[in-house]
PDB file of C-alpha atoms and ligand atoms in Angstrom:
ATOM      1  CA  MET A 676       0.000   0.000   0.000  1.00 62.00           C
ATOM      2  CA  GLU A 677       2.812   2.348   0.976  1.00 71.00           C
ATOM      3  CA  ASN A 678       4.694   1.360  -2.182  1.00 79.00           C
ATOM      4  CA  ARG A 679       1.626   2.096  -4.291  1.00 79.00           C
ATOM      5  CA  SER A 680       1.294   5.589  -2.743  1.00 85.00           C
ATOM      6  CA  LYS A 681       4.967   6.262  -3.460  1.00 87.00           C
ATOM      7  CA  GLU A 682       4.573   5.091  -7.060  1.00 85.00           C
ATOM      8  CA  ILE A 683       1.532   7.319  -7.543  1.00 89.00           C
ATOM      9  CA  GLU A 684       3.334  10.298  -6.011  1.00 91.00           C
ATOM     10  CA  SER A 685       6.352   9.853  -8.269  1.00 90.00           C
ATOM     11  CA  MET A 686       4.130   9.412 -11.348  1.00 91.00           C
ATOM     12  CA  ARG A 687       2.130  12.523 -10.439  1.00 95.00           C
ATOM     13  CA  ARG A 688       5.304  14.583  -9.990  1.00 95.00           C
ATOM     14  CA  ARG A 689       6.708  13.450 -13.326  1.00 94.00           C
ATOM     15  CA  TRP A 690       3.532  14.339 -15.243  1.00 96.00           C
ATOM     16  CA  ASP A 691       3.094  17.637 -13.387  1.00 97.00           C
ATOM     17  CA  GLU A 692       6.599  18.609 -14.506  1.00 96.00           C
ATOM     18  CA  HIS A 693       5.925  17.513 -18.088  1.00 95.00           C
ATOM     19  CA  ALA A 694       2.421  18.997 -18.389  1.00 98.00           C
ATOM     20  CA  GLU A 695       3.180  22.260 -20.225  1.00 97.00           C
ATOM     21  CA  ARG A 696       5.355  20.434 -22.777  1.00 97.00           C
ATOM     22  CA  TYR A 697       3.157  17.371 -23.389  1.00 97.00           C
ATOM     23  CA  ASP A 698       1.141  18.732 -26.332  1.00 98.00           C
ATOM     24  CA  GLU A 699       4.267  20.099 -28.066  1.00 97.00           C
ATOM     25  CA  TRP A 700       5.322  16.623 -29.212  1.00 97.00           C
ATOM     26  CA  TYR A 701       2.023  16.224 -31.072  1.00 98.00           C
ATOM     27  CA  LYS A 702       3.031  19.191 -33.264  1.00 98.00           C
ATOM     28  CA  THR A 703       5.965  17.206 -34.684  1.00 98.00           C
ATOM     29  CA  PHE A 704       5.630  14.857 -37.660  1.00 98.00           C
ATOM     30  CA  HIS A 705       5.969  11.842 -35.347  1.00 98.00           C
ATOM     31  CA  GLY A 706       3.377  13.093 -32.870  1.00 98.00           C
ATOM     32  CA  ALA A 707       0.919  14.140 -35.591  1.00 98.00           C
ATOM     33  CA  VAL A 708       1.216  10.740 -37.291  1.00 98.00           C
ATOM     34  CA  GLU A 709       0.573   8.873 -34.039  1.00 97.00           C
ATOM     35  CA  HIS A 710      -2.358  11.099 -33.105  1.00 98.00           C
ATOM     36  CA  TYR A 711      -3.875  10.560 -36.566  1.00 98.00           C
ATOM     37  CA  VAL A 712      -3.534   6.763 -36.321  1.00 98.00           C
ATOM     38  CA  ASP A 713      -4.907   6.659 -32.729  1.00 98.00           C
ATOM     39  CA  TRP A 714      -7.905   8.740 -33.743  1.00 97.00           C
ATOM     40  CA  GLU A 715      -8.633   6.872 -37.009  1.00 98.00           C
ATOM     41  CA  LEU A 716      -8.795   3.596 -35.070  1.00 98.00           C
ATOM     42  CA  LEU A 717     -10.888   5.077 -32.252  1.00 98.00           C
ATOM     43  CA  LYS A 718     -13.475   6.611 -34.630  1.00 96.00           C
ATOM     44  CA  GLY A 719     -14.675   3.156 -35.667  1.00 96.00           C
ATOM     45  CA  TYR A 720     -15.666   2.273 -32.082  1.00 98.00           C
ATOM     46  CA  LEU A 721     -17.339   5.445 -30.799  1.00 98.00           C
ATOM     47  CA  PRO A 722     -20.966   5.111 -29.659  1.00 97.00           C
ATOM     48  CA  LYS A 723     -23.573   6.020 -32.269  1.00 96.00           C
ATOM     49  CA  SER A 724     -25.621   8.044 -29.782  1.00 96.00           C
ATOM     50  CA  LYS A 725     -24.249  11.412 -28.686  1.00 93.00           C
ATOM     51  CA  ASP A 726     -26.033  10.857 -25.345  1.00 94.00           C
ATOM     52  CA  ALA A 727     -23.433   8.214 -24.548  1.00 97.00           C
ATOM     53  CA  LYS A 728     -21.265   8.816 -21.497  1.00 98.00           C
ATOM     54  CA  ILE A 729     -17.532   8.491 -22.125  1.00 98.00           C
ATOM     55  CA  LEU A 730     -14.726   8.221 -19.567  1.00 98.00           C
ATOM     56  CA  ASP A 731     -11.268   9.361 -20.696  1.00 98.00           C
ATOM     57  CA  ALA A 732      -9.231   7.846 -17.842  1.00 98.00           C
ATOM     58  CA  ALA A 733      -5.624   9.037 -17.457  1.00 98.00           C
ATOM     59  CA  GLY A 734      -6.702  11.463 -20.161  1.00 98.00           C
ATOM     60  CA  GLY A 735      -3.959  14.001 -19.431  1.00 98.00           C
ATOM     61  CA  THR A 736      -4.218  17.277 -21.340  1.00 98.00           C
ATOM     62  CA  GLY A 737      -7.418  16.198 -23.069  1.00 98.00           C
ATOM     63  CA  ARG A 738      -5.874  15.193 -26.403  1.00 98.00           C
ATOM     64  CA  ILE A 739      -8.849  12.879 -26.936  1.00 98.00           C
ATOM     65  CA  THR A 740     -11.401  14.522 -24.603  1.00 98.00           C
ATOM     66  CA  LEU A 741     -11.408  17.795 -26.571  1.00 98.00           C
ATOM     67  CA  PRO A 742     -12.381  16.306 -29.971  1.00 98.00           C
ATOM     68  CA  LEU A 743     -14.922  14.001 -28.255  1.00 98.00           C
ATOM     69  CA  VAL A 744     -16.609  16.941 -26.517  1.00 97.00           C
ATOM     70  CA  LYS A 745     -16.619  18.941 -29.745  1.00 97.00           C
ATOM     71  CA  MET A 746     -18.443  15.985 -31.361  1.00 96.00           C
ATOM     72  CA  GLY A 747     -21.161  16.370 -28.713  1.00 96.00           C
ATOM     73  CA  TYR A 748     -20.391  13.471 -26.347  1.00 97.00           C
ATOM     74  CA  SER A 749     -20.714  13.808 -22.610  1.00 96.00           C
ATOM     75  CA  VAL A 750     -17.165  13.220 -21.336  1.00 98.00           C
ATOM     76  CA  THR A 751     -15.551  12.719 -17.940  1.00 98.00           C
ATOM     77  CA  LEU A 752     -11.798  13.328 -17.917  1.00 98.00           C
ATOM     78  CA  CYS A 753      -9.765  12.019 -15.008  1.00 98.00           C
ATOM     79  CA  ASP A 754      -6.051  11.963 -14.257  1.00 98.00           C
ATOM     80  CA  ILE A 755      -3.729  11.948 -11.227  1.00 97.00           C
ATOM     81  CA  SER A 756      -1.748  14.953 -12.432  1.00 97.00           C
ATOM     82  CA  LEU A 757      -3.254  18.340 -11.626  1.00 97.00           C
ATOM     83  CA  GLY A 758      -0.692  19.892 -13.985  1.00 98.00           C
ATOM     84  CA  MET A 759      -2.002  17.836 -16.920  1.00 98.00           C
ATOM     85  CA  LEU A 760      -5.617  18.552 -15.914  1.00 98.00           C
ATOM     86  CA  ASN A 761      -4.918  22.298 -15.710  1.00 98.00           C
ATOM     87  CA  VAL A 762      -3.652  22.279 -19.300  1.00 98.00           C
ATOM     88  CA  ALA A 763      -6.786  20.337 -20.291  1.00 98.00           C
ATOM     89  CA  ARG A 764      -9.060  22.844 -18.507  1.00 98.00           C
ATOM     90  CA  ARG A 765      -7.340  25.739 -20.282  1.00 98.00           C
ATOM     91  CA  LYS A 766      -7.803  24.126 -23.708  1.00 98.00           C
ATOM     92  CA  LEU A 767     -11.433  23.197 -23.009  1.00 98.00           C
ATOM     93  CA  ARG A 768     -12.168  26.743 -21.750  1.00 98.00           C
ATOM     94  CA  ARG A 769     -10.601  28.301 -24.860  1.00 98.00           C
ATOM     95  CA  ALA A 770     -12.726  26.034 -27.040  1.00 98.00           C
ATOM     96  CA  GLY A 771     -15.823  27.118 -25.053  1.00 97.00           C
ATOM     97  CA  VAL A 772     -16.666  23.552 -23.953  1.00 97.00           C
ATOM     98  CA  LEU A 773     -15.317  23.374 -20.377  1.00 97.00           C
ATOM     99  CA  ASP A 774     -18.844  23.321 -18.932  1.00 95.00           C
ATOM    100  CA  ASN A 775     -19.634  20.168 -20.923  1.00 94.00           C
ATOM    101  CA  VAL A 776     -16.840  18.092 -19.334  1.00 98.00           C
ATOM    102  CA  GLU A 777     -16.451  16.721 -15.841  1.00 98.00           C
ATOM    103  CA  VAL A 778     -12.759  17.050 -14.991  1.00 98.00           C
ATOM    104  CA  CYS A 779     -11.522  15.254 -11.888  1.00 97.00           C
ATOM    105  CA  GLU A 780      -8.346  14.190 -10.150  1.00 97.00           C
ATOM    106  CA  CYS A 781      -8.376  10.433  -9.593  1.00 95.00           C
ATOM    107  CA  ASP A 782      -6.310   7.261  -9.808  1.00 96.00           C
ATOM    108  CA  VAL A 783      -7.353   4.866 -12.596  1.00 96.00           C
ATOM    109  CA  CYS A 784      -6.837   1.915 -10.263  1.00 95.00           C
ATOM    110  CA  LYS A 785      -9.312   3.388  -7.741  1.00 95.00           C
ATOM    111  CA  LEU A 786     -12.021   5.134  -9.714  1.00 97.00           C
ATOM    112  CA  ARG A 787     -14.630   7.106  -7.813  1.00 95.00           C
ATOM    113  CA  PHE A 788     -17.457   6.116 -10.184  1.00 98.00           C
ATOM    114  CA  ALA A 789     -20.252   3.599  -9.577  1.00 98.00           C
ATOM    115  CA  ASP A 790     -20.300   0.241 -11.376  1.00 98.00           C
ATOM    116  CA  GLU A 791     -21.467   0.457 -14.995  1.00 98.00           C
ATOM    117  CA  SER A 792     -21.410   4.262 -15.223  1.00 98.00           C
ATOM    118  CA  PHE A 793     -20.060   4.663 -18.776  1.00 98.00           C
ATOM    119  CA  ASP A 794     -20.945   3.540 -22.306  1.00 98.00           C
ATOM    120  CA  PHE A 795     -17.351   3.868 -23.449  1.00 98.00           C
ATOM    121  CA  VAL A 796     -14.183   3.859 -21.369  1.00 98.00           C
ATOM    122  CA  LEU A 797     -10.757   4.665 -22.697  1.00 98.00           C
ATOM    123  CA  CYS A 798      -7.487   4.584 -20.873  1.00 98.00           C
ATOM    124  CA  TRP A 799      -4.515   5.385 -23.043  1.00 97.00           C
ATOM    125  CA  ASP A 800      -1.768   5.133 -20.502  1.00 92.00           C
ATOM    126  CA  GLY A 801      -0.369   1.597 -20.513  1.00 87.00           C
ATOM    127  CA  MET A 802      -1.370   0.561 -17.007  1.00 91.00           C
ATOM    128  CA  ALA A 803      -2.467  -3.079 -17.262  1.00 93.00           C
ATOM    129  CA  GLU A 804      -3.258  -3.119 -13.505  1.00 93.00           C
ATOM    130  CA  ALA A 805      -6.163  -0.731 -14.129  1.00 96.00           C
ATOM    131  CA  ALA A 806      -8.035  -3.095 -16.482  1.00 97.00           C
ATOM    132  CA  LYS A 807     -10.335  -4.601 -13.831  1.00 97.00           C
ATOM    133  CA  GLU A 808     -11.343  -1.206 -12.451  1.00 97.00           C
ATOM    134  CA  LEU A 809     -11.963   0.235 -15.920  1.00 98.00           C
ATOM    135  CA  ILE A 810     -14.134  -2.757 -16.803  1.00 98.00           C
ATOM    136  CA  ARG A 811     -16.084  -2.308 -13.530  1.00 98.00           C
ATOM    137  CA  VAL A 812     -17.218   1.196 -14.519  1.00 98.00           C
ATOM    138  CA  THR A 813     -18.128   0.176 -18.108  1.00 98.00           C
ATOM    139  CA  LYS A 814     -21.807  -0.607 -18.746  1.00 98.00           C
ATOM    140  CA  LYS A 815     -22.747  -4.100 -19.947  1.00 98.00           C
ATOM    141  CA  GLY A 816     -22.712  -3.890 -23.742  1.00 98.00           C
ATOM    142  CA  GLY A 817     -20.410  -0.851 -23.540  1.00 98.00           C
ATOM    143  CA  LYS A 818     -16.953  -0.640 -25.105  1.00 98.00           C
ATOM    144  CA  ILE A 819     -13.508  -0.221 -23.671  1.00 98.00           C
ATOM    145  CA  SER A 820     -10.208   0.856 -25.226  1.00 98.00           C
ATOM    146  CA  MET A 821      -6.918   0.472 -23.437  1.00 98.00           C
ATOM    147  CA  PHE A 822      -3.264   1.072 -24.327  1.00 97.00           C
ATOM    148  CA  LEU A 823      -0.868  -1.569 -23.030  1.00 97.00           C
ATOM    149  CA  ILE A 824       2.906  -1.880 -23.280  1.00 95.00           C
ATOM    150  CA  ASN A 825       3.848  -4.423 -25.961  1.00 96.00           C
ATOM    151  CA  LYS A 826       6.140  -7.086 -24.490  1.00 95.00           C
ATOM    152  CA  TYR A 827       7.867  -8.079 -27.734  1.00 95.00           C
ATOM    153  CA  GLY A 828       8.162  -4.527 -29.055  1.00 95.00           C
ATOM    154  CA  SER A 829       9.798  -3.519 -25.749  1.00 93.00           C
ATOM    155  CA  ALA A 830      12.212  -6.472 -25.778  1.00 94.00           C
ATOM    156  CA  ILE A 831      13.250  -5.713 -29.374  1.00 95.00           C
ATOM    157  CA  ARG A 832      14.006  -2.076 -28.463  1.00 93.00           C
ATOM    158  CA  LYS A 833      15.825  -3.016 -25.247  1.00 92.00           C
ATOM    159  CA  PHE A 834      17.996  -5.831 -26.634  1.00 95.00           C
ATOM    160  CA  HIS A 835      20.882  -3.740 -28.043  1.00 94.00           C
ATOM    161  CA  GLU A 836      21.587  -2.049 -24.677  1.00 93.00           C
ATOM    162  CA  ASP A 837      20.561  -4.790 -22.244  1.00 92.00           C
ATOM    163  CA  PRO A 838      20.215  -8.277 -23.769  1.00 95.00           C
ATOM    164  CA  SER A 839      19.687  -9.985 -20.362  1.00 93.00           C
ATOM    165  CA  SER A 840      16.695  -7.795 -19.454  1.00 89.00           C
ATOM    166  CA  ALA A 841      15.240  -8.167 -22.939  1.00 92.00           C
ATOM    167  CA  LEU A 842      15.451 -11.956 -22.642  1.00 93.00           C
ATOM    168  CA  ALA A 843      14.030 -11.917 -19.110  1.00 90.00           C
ATOM    169  CA  LEU A 844      11.082  -9.955 -20.463  1.00 91.00           C
ATOM    170  CA  VAL A 845      10.231 -12.388 -23.262  1.00 91.00           C
ATOM    171  CA  ARG A 846      10.750 -15.408 -20.981  1.00 91.00           C
ATOM    172  CA  SER A 847       8.428 -14.229 -18.229  1.00 86.00           C
ATOM    173  CA  LYS A 848       4.652 -14.256 -18.073  1.00 81.00           C
ATOM    174  CA  SER A 849       4.496 -11.003 -16.092  1.00 75.00           C
ATOM    175  CA  GLY A 850       7.413  -8.897 -17.274  1.00 85.00           C
ATOM    176  CA  TYR A 851       7.816  -5.221 -16.440  1.00 85.00           C
ATOM    177  CA  VAL A 852       9.514  -2.456 -18.411  1.00 85.00           C
ATOM    178  CA  TYR A 853      10.753   0.889 -17.157  1.00 76.00           C
ATOM    179  CA  ASP A 854       9.795   4.060 -18.967  1.00 70.00           C
ATOM    180  CA  GLU A 855      11.477   7.149 -17.446  1.00 65.00           C
ATOM    181  CA  LYS A 856      11.825   5.201 -14.147  1.00 68.00           C
ATOM    182  CA  GLU A 857       8.121   4.283 -14.000  1.00 74.00           C
ATOM    183  CA  LYS A 858       7.338   0.572 -14.024  1.00 80.00           C
ATOM    184  CA  TYR A 859       4.796  -0.813 -16.510  1.00 87.00           C
ATOM    185  CA  LYS A 860       3.579  -4.363 -17.000  1.00 91.00           C
ATOM    186  CA  ALA A 861       4.310  -5.495 -20.570  1.00 94.00           C
ATOM    187  CA  VAL A 862       2.049  -7.977 -22.356  1.00 95.00           C
ATOM    188  CA  SER A 863       1.981  -9.899 -25.617  1.00 95.00           C
ATOM    189  CA  VAL A 864      -1.056  -9.830 -27.902  1.00 96.00           C
ATOM    190  CA  GLU A 865      -2.241 -13.147 -26.409  1.00 96.00           C
ATOM    191  CA  GLU A 866      -1.735 -11.935 -22.813  1.00 95.00           C
ATOM    192  CA  ALA A 867      -3.634  -8.721 -23.608  1.00 96.00           C
ATOM    193  CA  ARG A 868      -6.526 -10.813 -24.899  1.00 97.00           C
ATOM    194  CA  GLU A 869      -6.482 -13.033 -21.770  1.00 96.00           C
ATOM    195  CA  LEU A 870      -6.411 -10.003 -19.460  1.00 96.00           C
ATOM    196  CA  PHE A 871      -9.732  -8.765 -20.856  1.00 97.00           C
ATOM    197  CA  GLU A 872     -11.462 -12.047 -21.583  1.00 97.00           C
ATOM    198  CA  LYS A 873     -11.038 -13.325 -18.027  1.00 96.00           C
ATOM    199  CA  GLU A 874     -12.948 -10.220 -16.848  1.00 96.00           C
ATOM    200  CA  GLY A 875     -15.869 -10.820 -19.206  1.00 96.00           C
ATOM    201  CA  VAL A 876     -14.811  -8.518 -22.048  1.00 98.00           C
ATOM    202  CA  LYS A 877     -14.977  -9.844 -25.597  1.00 98.00           C
ATOM    203  CA  VAL A 878     -11.915  -8.545 -27.406  1.00 98.00           C
ATOM    204  CA  ILE A 879     -12.944  -7.080 -30.761  1.00 98.00           C
ATOM    205  CA  GLU A 880      -9.466  -6.184 -32.033  1.00 98.00           C
ATOM    206  CA  ILE A 881      -5.946  -5.495 -30.800  1.00 98.00           C
ATOM    207  CA  TYR A 882      -3.918  -3.007 -32.840  1.00 98.00           C
ATOM    208  CA  ALA A 883      -0.182  -2.364 -32.916  1.00 97.00           C
ATOM    209  CA  VAL A 884       0.491   1.355 -32.379  1.00 97.00           C
ATOM    210  CA  CYS A 885       3.393   3.691 -31.476  1.00 95.00           C
ATOM    211  CA  GLY A 886       7.051   3.430 -32.303  1.00 94.00           C
ATOM    212  CA  MET A 887       6.530   2.164 -35.843  1.00 96.00           C
ATOM    213  CA  LEU A 888       8.309   5.101 -37.538  1.00 96.00           C
ATOM    214  CA  ASP A 889      11.624   3.564 -36.435  1.00 93.00           C
ATOM    215  CA  ILE A 890      10.627   0.276 -38.049  1.00 94.00           C
ATOM    216  CA  LEU A 891       9.952   2.217 -41.280  1.00 97.00           C
ATOM    217  CA  SER A 892      13.427   3.819 -40.875  1.00 96.00           C
ATOM    218  CA  ILE A 893      12.023   7.360 -41.044  1.00 97.00           C
ATOM    219  CA  PRO A 894      15.006   9.617 -40.221  1.00 96.00           C
ATOM    220  CA  GLU A 895      14.891  11.386 -36.838  1.00 96.00           C
ATOM    221  CA  LYS A 896      15.122  14.767 -38.555  1.00 96.00           C
ATOM    222  CA  ILE A 897      11.822  14.118 -40.341  1.00 97.00           C
ATOM    223  CA  GLN A 898      10.215  12.610 -37.223  1.00 97.00           C
ATOM    224  CA  GLU A 899      11.006  15.760 -35.214  1.00 97.00           C
ATOM    225  CA  SER A 900      10.132  18.217 -37.976  1.00 97.00           C
ATOM    226  CA  ARG A 901       7.210  20.636 -37.471  1.00 97.00           C
ATOM    227  CA  SER A 902       6.397  21.020 -41.137  1.00 97.00           C
ATOM    228  CA  TRP A 903       6.037  18.233 -43.652  1.00 97.00           C
ATOM    229  CA  ASP A 904       4.916  17.112 -47.057  1.00 97.00           C
ATOM    230  CA  GLU A 905       1.194  16.168 -46.859  1.00 97.00           C
ATOM    231  CA  LYS A 906       1.560  13.436 -49.491  1.00 98.00           C
ATOM    232  CA  PHE A 907       4.260  11.747 -47.377  1.00 98.00           C
ATOM    233  CA  PHE A 908       2.129  12.143 -44.219  1.00 98.00           C
ATOM    234  CA  LYS A 909      -0.730  10.347 -46.016  1.00 98.00           C
ATOM    235  CA  GLN A 910       1.580   7.569 -47.211  1.00 98.00           C
ATOM    236  CA  VAL A 911       3.006   7.030 -43.719  1.00 98.00           C
ATOM    237  CA  THR A 912      -0.376   6.996 -41.984  1.00 98.00           C
ATOM    238  CA  GLU A 913      -1.837   4.658 -44.631  1.00 98.00           C
ATOM    239  CA  ILE A 914       0.904   2.068 -44.136  1.00 98.00           C
ATOM    240  CA  LEU A 915       0.747   2.399 -40.323  1.00 98.00           C
ATOM    241  CA  LEU A 916      -3.005   1.819 -40.310  1.00 98.00           C
ATOM    242  CA  LYS A 917      -2.493  -1.306 -42.452  1.00 98.00           C
ATOM    243  CA  LEU A 918       0.378  -2.556 -40.237  1.00 98.00           C
ATOM    244  CA  SER A 919      -1.585  -1.887 -37.040  1.00 98.00           C
ATOM    245  CA  LYS A 920      -4.009  -4.672 -38.039  1.00 97.00           C
ATOM    246  CA  GLU A 921      -1.509  -7.101 -39.529  1.00 97.00           C
ATOM    247  CA  PRO A 922      -0.997 -10.132 -37.224  1.00 97.00           C
ATOM    248  CA  SER A 923       2.520 -10.829 -38.525  1.00 96.00           C
ATOM    249  CA  VAL A 924       3.650  -7.321 -37.501  1.00 95.00           C
ATOM    250  CA  LYS A 925       1.852  -6.784 -34.168  1.00 96.00           C
ATOM    251  CA  GLY A 926       4.804  -7.809 -31.977  1.00 95.00           C
ATOM    252  CA  LEU A 927       6.917  -4.900 -33.245  1.00 96.00           C
ATOM    253  CA  SER A 928       5.093  -1.846 -31.930  1.00 96.00           C
ATOM    254  CA  LYS A 929       5.702  -0.107 -28.590  1.00 95.00           C
ATOM    255  CA  HIS A 930       2.053  -0.249 -27.556  1.00 96.00           C
ATOM    256  CA  LEU A 931      -0.973  -2.383 -28.181  1.00 97.00           C
ATOM    257  CA  VAL A 932      -4.412  -0.842 -28.150  1.00 98.00           C
ATOM    258  CA  VAL A 933      -7.180  -3.229 -27.171  1.00 98.00           C
ATOM    259  CA  TYR A 934     -10.821  -2.640 -28.149  1.00 98.00           C
ATOM    260  CA  GLY A 935     -13.386  -4.798 -26.396  1.00 98.00           C
ATOM    261  CA  LYS A 936     -17.052  -5.089 -25.510  1.00 98.00           C
ATOM    262  CA  LYS A 937     -18.236  -5.839 -21.962  1.00 98.00           C
ATOM    263  CA  MET A 938     -20.565  -8.840 -22.125  1.00 98.00           C
TER     264      MET A 938
HETATM  265  C1  LIG B1602       1.105   9.360 -21.813  1.00 62.04           C
HETATM  266  S1  LIG B1602       0.000  10.398 -20.922  1.00 62.04           S
HETATM  267  C2  LIG B1602      -1.457  10.044 -21.847  1.00 62.04           C
HETATM  268  C3  LIG B1602      -2.485  11.122 -21.768  1.00 62.04           C
HETATM  269  C4  LIG B1602      -3.695  10.876 -22.675  1.00 62.04           C
HETATM  270  N1  LIG B1602      -4.354   9.626 -22.359  1.00 62.04           N
HETATM  271  C5  LIG B1602      -3.281  10.863 -24.127  1.00 62.04           C
HETATM  272  O1  LIG B1602      -3.391   9.798 -24.783  1.00 62.04           O
HETATM  273  O2  LIG B1602      -2.841  11.917 -24.620  1.00 62.04           O
HETATM  274  C6  LIG B1602      -0.243   9.468 -19.434  1.00 62.04           C
HETATM  275  C7  LIG B1602      -1.201  10.108 -18.440  1.00 62.04           C
HETATM  276  O3  LIG B1602      -1.547   9.133 -17.456  1.00 62.04           O
HETATM  277  C8  LIG B1602      -1.668   9.787 -16.206  1.00 62.04           C
HETATM  278  N2  LIG B1602      -1.568   8.774 -15.153  1.00 62.04           N
HETATM  279  C9  LIG B1602      -0.510   8.015 -14.827  1.00 62.04           C
HETATM  280  N3  LIG B1602      -0.826   7.178 -13.817  1.00 62.04           N
HETATM  281  C10 LIG B1602      -2.122   7.424 -13.502  1.00 62.04           C
HETATM  282  C11 LIG B1602      -3.017   6.882 -12.533  1.00 62.04           C
HETATM  283  N4  LIG B1602      -2.647   5.922 -11.703  1.00 62.04           N
HETATM  284  N5  LIG B1602      -4.265   7.365 -12.496  1.00 62.04           N
HETATM  285  C12 LIG B1602      -4.667   8.364 -13.321  1.00 62.04           C
HETATM  286  N6  LIG B1602      -3.854   8.928 -14.245  1.00 62.04           N
HETATM  287  C13 LIG B1602      -2.594   8.445 -14.346  1.00 62.04           C
HETATM  288  C14 LIG B1602      -0.529  10.795 -16.227  1.00 62.04           C
HETATM  289  O4  LIG B1602      -0.711  11.808 -15.266  1.00 62.04           O
HETATM  290  C15 LIG B1602      -0.610  11.280 -17.684  1.00 62.04           C
HETATM  291  O5  LIG B1602      -1.468  12.389 -17.788  1.00 62.04           O
END
């Protein structure tokens, strides 16, 4: 319990410090490509009715909340970092939609919402431990979308600097990876499926997302650039959307995004 509080405190501090810079990365070619791919995949799963209640858990600066609210959905945005939430509030206020969003500070592993409160729950943070709690607050028949750390993609990236850790990760059933000192559980596509199915969620699809520009050997200079050729952007996003669904490629990405339906 004490360890958990320390982990939360350290996570909160890190995101508070990063808050004002978080959205900047999405203005680069790399960030814009990943945002486009995330959103294209998400669009296919959004509820038909605009009366649907959506939870954007660990939603940070509202990268996804803002477009959802503009589309007319009723959204609750929660996060542990007040710094990230303050940036979100500022953006929502500027867009004139702050009053349409419930913004609250809360831990995704200990949500303050009643069972079956939301028609759609997304948590794009990589915290596998939160799955059960996120499923609890999803209505029966509702959908859930969760980012998880990809075990094989992480091992591939780690191998050149630390072969022993990379091997330990692929050998173990419950391997962890460190991202900026924070510990995340890493899962394979099959383990991601198991995680949801044992909690009564039918997995609709698991996509491979994030970190694929390195696999395509896109030079760092282009990845970091803030202006780009639109034709190239379209080509890159088209191939990434195809690869995200391709079973033979799914092990390579940094993250997996699971879409499921609570039965
Ligand atoms: C990579 S950012 C993602 C933000 C947003 N989901 C997006 O896709 O742009 C991770 C976010 O998770 C939040 N976070 C980390 N641990 C959390 C926890 N236990 N409960 C709630 N939020 C958490 C961080 O504060 C940060 O805002």
